[in-house]
Coordinates of C-alpha atoms in Angstrom, one line a residue:
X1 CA 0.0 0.0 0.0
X2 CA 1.1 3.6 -1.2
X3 CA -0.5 4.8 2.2
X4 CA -1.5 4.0 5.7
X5 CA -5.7 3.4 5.6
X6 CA -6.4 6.3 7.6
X7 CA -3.9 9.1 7.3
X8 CA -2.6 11.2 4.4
X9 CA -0.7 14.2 3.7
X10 CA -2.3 17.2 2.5
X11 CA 0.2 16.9 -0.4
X12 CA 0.5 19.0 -3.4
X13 CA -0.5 22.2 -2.5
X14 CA 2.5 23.0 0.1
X15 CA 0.9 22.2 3.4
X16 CA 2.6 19.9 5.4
X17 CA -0.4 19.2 8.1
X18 CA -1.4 15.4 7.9
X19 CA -5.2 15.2 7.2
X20 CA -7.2 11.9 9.0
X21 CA -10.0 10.4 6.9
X22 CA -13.7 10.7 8.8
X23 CA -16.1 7.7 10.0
X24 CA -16.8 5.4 8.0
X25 CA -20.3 4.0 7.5
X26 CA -21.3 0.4 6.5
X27 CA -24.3 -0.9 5.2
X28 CA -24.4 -4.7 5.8
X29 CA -25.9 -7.1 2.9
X30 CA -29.6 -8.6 4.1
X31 CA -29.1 -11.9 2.1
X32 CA -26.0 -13.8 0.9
X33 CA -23.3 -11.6 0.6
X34 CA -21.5 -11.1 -2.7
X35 CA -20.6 -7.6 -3.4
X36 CA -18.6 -4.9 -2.0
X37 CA -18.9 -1.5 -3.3
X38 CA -17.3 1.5 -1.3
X39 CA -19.5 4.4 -2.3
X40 CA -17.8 8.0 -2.4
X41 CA -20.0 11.7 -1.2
X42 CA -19.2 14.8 -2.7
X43 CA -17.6 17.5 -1.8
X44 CA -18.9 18.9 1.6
X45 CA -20.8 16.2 2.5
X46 CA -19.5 12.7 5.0
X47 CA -20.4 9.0 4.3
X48 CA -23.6 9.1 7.0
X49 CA -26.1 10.7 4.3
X50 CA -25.3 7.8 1.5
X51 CA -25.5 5.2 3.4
X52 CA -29.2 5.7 4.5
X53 CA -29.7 6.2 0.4
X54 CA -28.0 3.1 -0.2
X55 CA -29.6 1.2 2.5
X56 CA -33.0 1.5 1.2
X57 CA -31.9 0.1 -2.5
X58 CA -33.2 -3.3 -3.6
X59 CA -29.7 -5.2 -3.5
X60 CA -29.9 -7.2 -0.8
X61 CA -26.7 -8.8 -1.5
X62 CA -24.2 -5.9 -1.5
X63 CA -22.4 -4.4 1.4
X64 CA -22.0 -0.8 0.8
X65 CA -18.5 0.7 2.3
X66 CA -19.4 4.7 2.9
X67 CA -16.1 6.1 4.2
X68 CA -15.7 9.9 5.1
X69 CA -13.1 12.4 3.4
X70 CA -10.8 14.8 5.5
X71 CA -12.0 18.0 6.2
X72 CA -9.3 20.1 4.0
X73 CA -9.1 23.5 2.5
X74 CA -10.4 23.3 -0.9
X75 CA -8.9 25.9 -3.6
X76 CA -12.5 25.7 -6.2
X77 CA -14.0 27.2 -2.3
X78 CA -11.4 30.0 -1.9
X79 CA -9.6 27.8 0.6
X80 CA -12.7 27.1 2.6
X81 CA -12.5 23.8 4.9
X82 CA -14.4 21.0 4.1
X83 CA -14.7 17.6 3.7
X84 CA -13.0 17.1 -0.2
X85 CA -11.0 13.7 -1.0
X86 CA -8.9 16.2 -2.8
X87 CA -8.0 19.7 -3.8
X88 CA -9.6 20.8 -6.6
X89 CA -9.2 24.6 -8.3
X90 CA -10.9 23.9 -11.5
X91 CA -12.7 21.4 -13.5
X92 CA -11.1 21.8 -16.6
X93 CA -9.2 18.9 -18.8
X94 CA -5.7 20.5 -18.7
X95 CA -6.2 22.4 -14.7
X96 CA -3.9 21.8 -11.8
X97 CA -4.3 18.6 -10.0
X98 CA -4.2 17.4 -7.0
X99 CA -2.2 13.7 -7.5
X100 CA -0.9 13.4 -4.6
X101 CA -4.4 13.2 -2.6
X102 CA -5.8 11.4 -5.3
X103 CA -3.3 8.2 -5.1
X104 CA -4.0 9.1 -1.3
X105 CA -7.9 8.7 -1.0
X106 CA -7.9 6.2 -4.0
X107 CA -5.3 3.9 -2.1
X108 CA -7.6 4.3 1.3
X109 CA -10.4 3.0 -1.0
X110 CA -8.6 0.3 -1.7
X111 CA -7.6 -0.6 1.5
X112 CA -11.2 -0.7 2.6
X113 CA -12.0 -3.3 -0.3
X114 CA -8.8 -5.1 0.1
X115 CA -10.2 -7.0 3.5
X116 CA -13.3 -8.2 1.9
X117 CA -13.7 -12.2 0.9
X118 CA -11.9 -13.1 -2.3
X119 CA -15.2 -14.6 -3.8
X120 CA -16.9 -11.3 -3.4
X121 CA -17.2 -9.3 -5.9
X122 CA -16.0 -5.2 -5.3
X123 CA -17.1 -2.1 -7.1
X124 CA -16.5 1.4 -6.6
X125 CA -19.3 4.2 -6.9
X126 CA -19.6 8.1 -6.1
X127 CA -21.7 11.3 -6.2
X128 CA -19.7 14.3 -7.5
X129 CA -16.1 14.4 -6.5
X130 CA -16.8 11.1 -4.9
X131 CA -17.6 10.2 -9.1
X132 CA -14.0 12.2 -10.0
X133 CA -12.2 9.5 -7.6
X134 CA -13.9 6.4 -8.4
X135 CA -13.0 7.2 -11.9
X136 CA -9.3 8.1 -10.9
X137 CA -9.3 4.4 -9.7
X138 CA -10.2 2.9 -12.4
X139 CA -8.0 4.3 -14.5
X140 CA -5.2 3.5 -11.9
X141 CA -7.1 -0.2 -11.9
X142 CA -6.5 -0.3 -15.7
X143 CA -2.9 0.9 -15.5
X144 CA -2.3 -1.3 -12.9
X145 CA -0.4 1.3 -10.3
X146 CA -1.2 5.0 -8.9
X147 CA 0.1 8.0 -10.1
X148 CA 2.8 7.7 -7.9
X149 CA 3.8 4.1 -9.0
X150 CA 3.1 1.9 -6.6
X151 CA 0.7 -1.3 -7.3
X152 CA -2.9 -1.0 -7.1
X153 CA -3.7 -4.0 -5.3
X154 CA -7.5 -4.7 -5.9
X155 CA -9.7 -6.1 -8.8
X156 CA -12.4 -3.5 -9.5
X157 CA -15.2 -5.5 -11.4
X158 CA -17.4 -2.6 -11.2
X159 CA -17.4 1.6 -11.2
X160 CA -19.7 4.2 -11.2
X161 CA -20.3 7.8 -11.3
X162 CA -23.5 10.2 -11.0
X163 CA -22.9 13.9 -11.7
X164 CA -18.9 13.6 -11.8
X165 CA -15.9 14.2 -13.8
X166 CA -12.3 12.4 -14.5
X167 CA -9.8 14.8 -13.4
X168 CA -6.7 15.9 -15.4
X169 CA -9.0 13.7 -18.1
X170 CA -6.3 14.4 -21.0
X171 CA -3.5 13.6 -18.9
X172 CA -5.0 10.1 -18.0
X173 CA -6.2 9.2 -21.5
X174 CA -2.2 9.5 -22.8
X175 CA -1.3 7.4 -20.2
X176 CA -4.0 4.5 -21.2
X177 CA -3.6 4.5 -24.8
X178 CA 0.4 4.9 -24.0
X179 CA 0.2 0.8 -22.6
X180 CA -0.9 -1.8 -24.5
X181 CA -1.8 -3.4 -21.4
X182 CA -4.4 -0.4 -19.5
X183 CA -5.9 -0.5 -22.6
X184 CA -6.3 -4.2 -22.5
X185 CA -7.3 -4.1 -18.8
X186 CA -9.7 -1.4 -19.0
X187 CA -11.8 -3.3 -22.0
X188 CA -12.9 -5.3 -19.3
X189 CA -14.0 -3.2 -16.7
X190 CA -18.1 -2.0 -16.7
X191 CA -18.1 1.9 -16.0
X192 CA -21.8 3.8 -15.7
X193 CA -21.9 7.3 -16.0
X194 CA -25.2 9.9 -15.0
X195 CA -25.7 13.4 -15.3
X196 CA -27.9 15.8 -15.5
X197 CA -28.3 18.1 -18.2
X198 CA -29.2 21.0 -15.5
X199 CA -26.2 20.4 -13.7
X200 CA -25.1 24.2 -12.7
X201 CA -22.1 22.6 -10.0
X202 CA -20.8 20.0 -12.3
X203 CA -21.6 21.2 -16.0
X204 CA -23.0 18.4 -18.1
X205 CA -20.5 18.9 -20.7
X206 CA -17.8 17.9 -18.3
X207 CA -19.5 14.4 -17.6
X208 CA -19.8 14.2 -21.0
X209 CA -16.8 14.9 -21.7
X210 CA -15.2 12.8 -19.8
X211 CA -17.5 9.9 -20.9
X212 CA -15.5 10.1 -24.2
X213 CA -12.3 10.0 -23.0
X214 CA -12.5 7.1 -21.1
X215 CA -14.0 5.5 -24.1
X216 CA -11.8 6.4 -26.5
X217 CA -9.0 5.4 -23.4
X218 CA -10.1 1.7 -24.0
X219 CA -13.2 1.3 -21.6
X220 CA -15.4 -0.5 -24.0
X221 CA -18.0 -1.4 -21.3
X222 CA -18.9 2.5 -20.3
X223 CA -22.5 3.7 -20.5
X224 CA -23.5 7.7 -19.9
X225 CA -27.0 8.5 -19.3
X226 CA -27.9 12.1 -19.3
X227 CA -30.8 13.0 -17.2
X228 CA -33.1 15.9 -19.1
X229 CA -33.8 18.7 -16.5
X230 CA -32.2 17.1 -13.9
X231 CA -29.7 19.2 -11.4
X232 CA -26.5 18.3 -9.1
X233 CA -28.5 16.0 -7.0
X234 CA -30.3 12.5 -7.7
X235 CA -33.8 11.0 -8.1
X236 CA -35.6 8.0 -7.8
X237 CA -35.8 7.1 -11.0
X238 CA -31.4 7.4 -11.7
X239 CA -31.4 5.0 -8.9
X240 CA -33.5 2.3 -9.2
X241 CA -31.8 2.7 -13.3
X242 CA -28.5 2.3 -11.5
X243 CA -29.4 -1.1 -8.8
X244 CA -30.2 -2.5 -12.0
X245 CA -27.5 -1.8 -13.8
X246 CA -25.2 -3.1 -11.0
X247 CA -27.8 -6.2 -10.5
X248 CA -27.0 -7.2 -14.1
X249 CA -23.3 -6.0 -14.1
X250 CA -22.5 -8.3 -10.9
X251 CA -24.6 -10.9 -11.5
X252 CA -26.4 -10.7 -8.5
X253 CA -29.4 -12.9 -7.0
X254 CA -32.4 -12.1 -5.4
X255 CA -32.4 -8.3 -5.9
X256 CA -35.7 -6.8 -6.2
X257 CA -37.0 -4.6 -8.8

């Protein structure tokens, strides 16, 4: 592991104070257990809020991992403190980015799916900047390592993102269609993307945007849904479209419709 499961450094931006990862919330399966997915919040928010969404889901067989991000100053705030898996200034393709916190929260991710059964099944999903890091992982699934190098150590079957973005998107597309092998690895990996066409926090363009650039990366298996008139938030209907896209995607039994 690149990093200890519940400490990091504030990293890139200079600061030296070492940031602790929040409660972590965990939604146990009701029936036979045989997926794992560690679901990400968004900016602002803690891992309390999606798990009572995810609890009332009809997957009975999924254990949902809802982990908390440090409180941090975040640069897109004007250095306001809040909880943020990373620093982020701007959304754009070719804008600063934060790597260091990014292999950081992605690699405590990990570490939370690394303990789980090796006949279960693990997944990775997120709202917002929680969507911007699940999609950082799989790319470092695909390339086999993080930014920094080290090994990523689990096998994503499963990754999904409502109202998100890739960060440094450009940057991570060279680096998948520079190895035969991401390229390889990520045509096997399901990704689902939503967003809303009304998003003013996340523009849709950005989702969309990024939607192409993992496909034209090598993700084969990626679907983006836009959502007509829809916002930065989600509705009924985006998730019960989304438990049965992971129902089918993981092969799961007994899930309810």
């Amino acid at each position: 592991m690149s990093y200890p499961p519940h400490s990091m450094s504030s990293g890139s931006r200079g600061s030296r104070r070492t940031l602790e990862f929040g409660r972590t919330y965990v939604v146990r399966p009701k029936g036979r257990h045989q997926a794992t997915i560690v679901w990400l919040h968004g900016l602002g928010d803690n891992g309390s809020s999606w798990s009572q969404v995810l609890d009332s889901l009809p997957l009975p067989n999924i254990k949902w991992i809802c982990p908390t991000a440090p409180t941090r100053p975040v640069t897109l705030l004007g250095g306001f403190s809040c909880t943020a898996w990373f620093d982020v200034g701007d959304l754009s393709e070719d804008g600063p980015d934060d790597w260091e916190n990014l292999d950081a929260s992605a690699a405590h991710i990990a570490n939370l799916l690394s303990a789980e059964p090796a006949d279960v099944k693990v997944g990775i999903g997120g709202f917002s900047m929680g969507a911007a890091t699940a999609l950082y992982s799989a790319v470092c699934w695909a390339l086999g390592k993080y930014g920094n190098g080290y090994p990523y150590p689990v096998n994503l079957r499963a990754v999904m993102g409502l109202s998100g973005w890739l960060p440094a998107s450009r940057s991570l597309r060279s680096k998948i269609e520079g190895s035969s092998e991401a390229a390889r690895r990520a045509a096997f990996l399901p990704i689902l993307l939503y967003h809303g066409t009304c998003d003013d926090l996340v523009p849709y363009n950005y989702g969309e945007r990024s939607a192409r650039y993992l496909s034209s990366a090598g993700f084969r298996y990626l679907t983006f849904k836009s959502f007509d008139g829809i916002g930065h938030y989600t509705v009924p209907r985006e998730m019960s479209d989304l438990s049965n896209w992971i129902a089918a995607r993981l092969g799961l039994e007994g899930s309810r419709s």
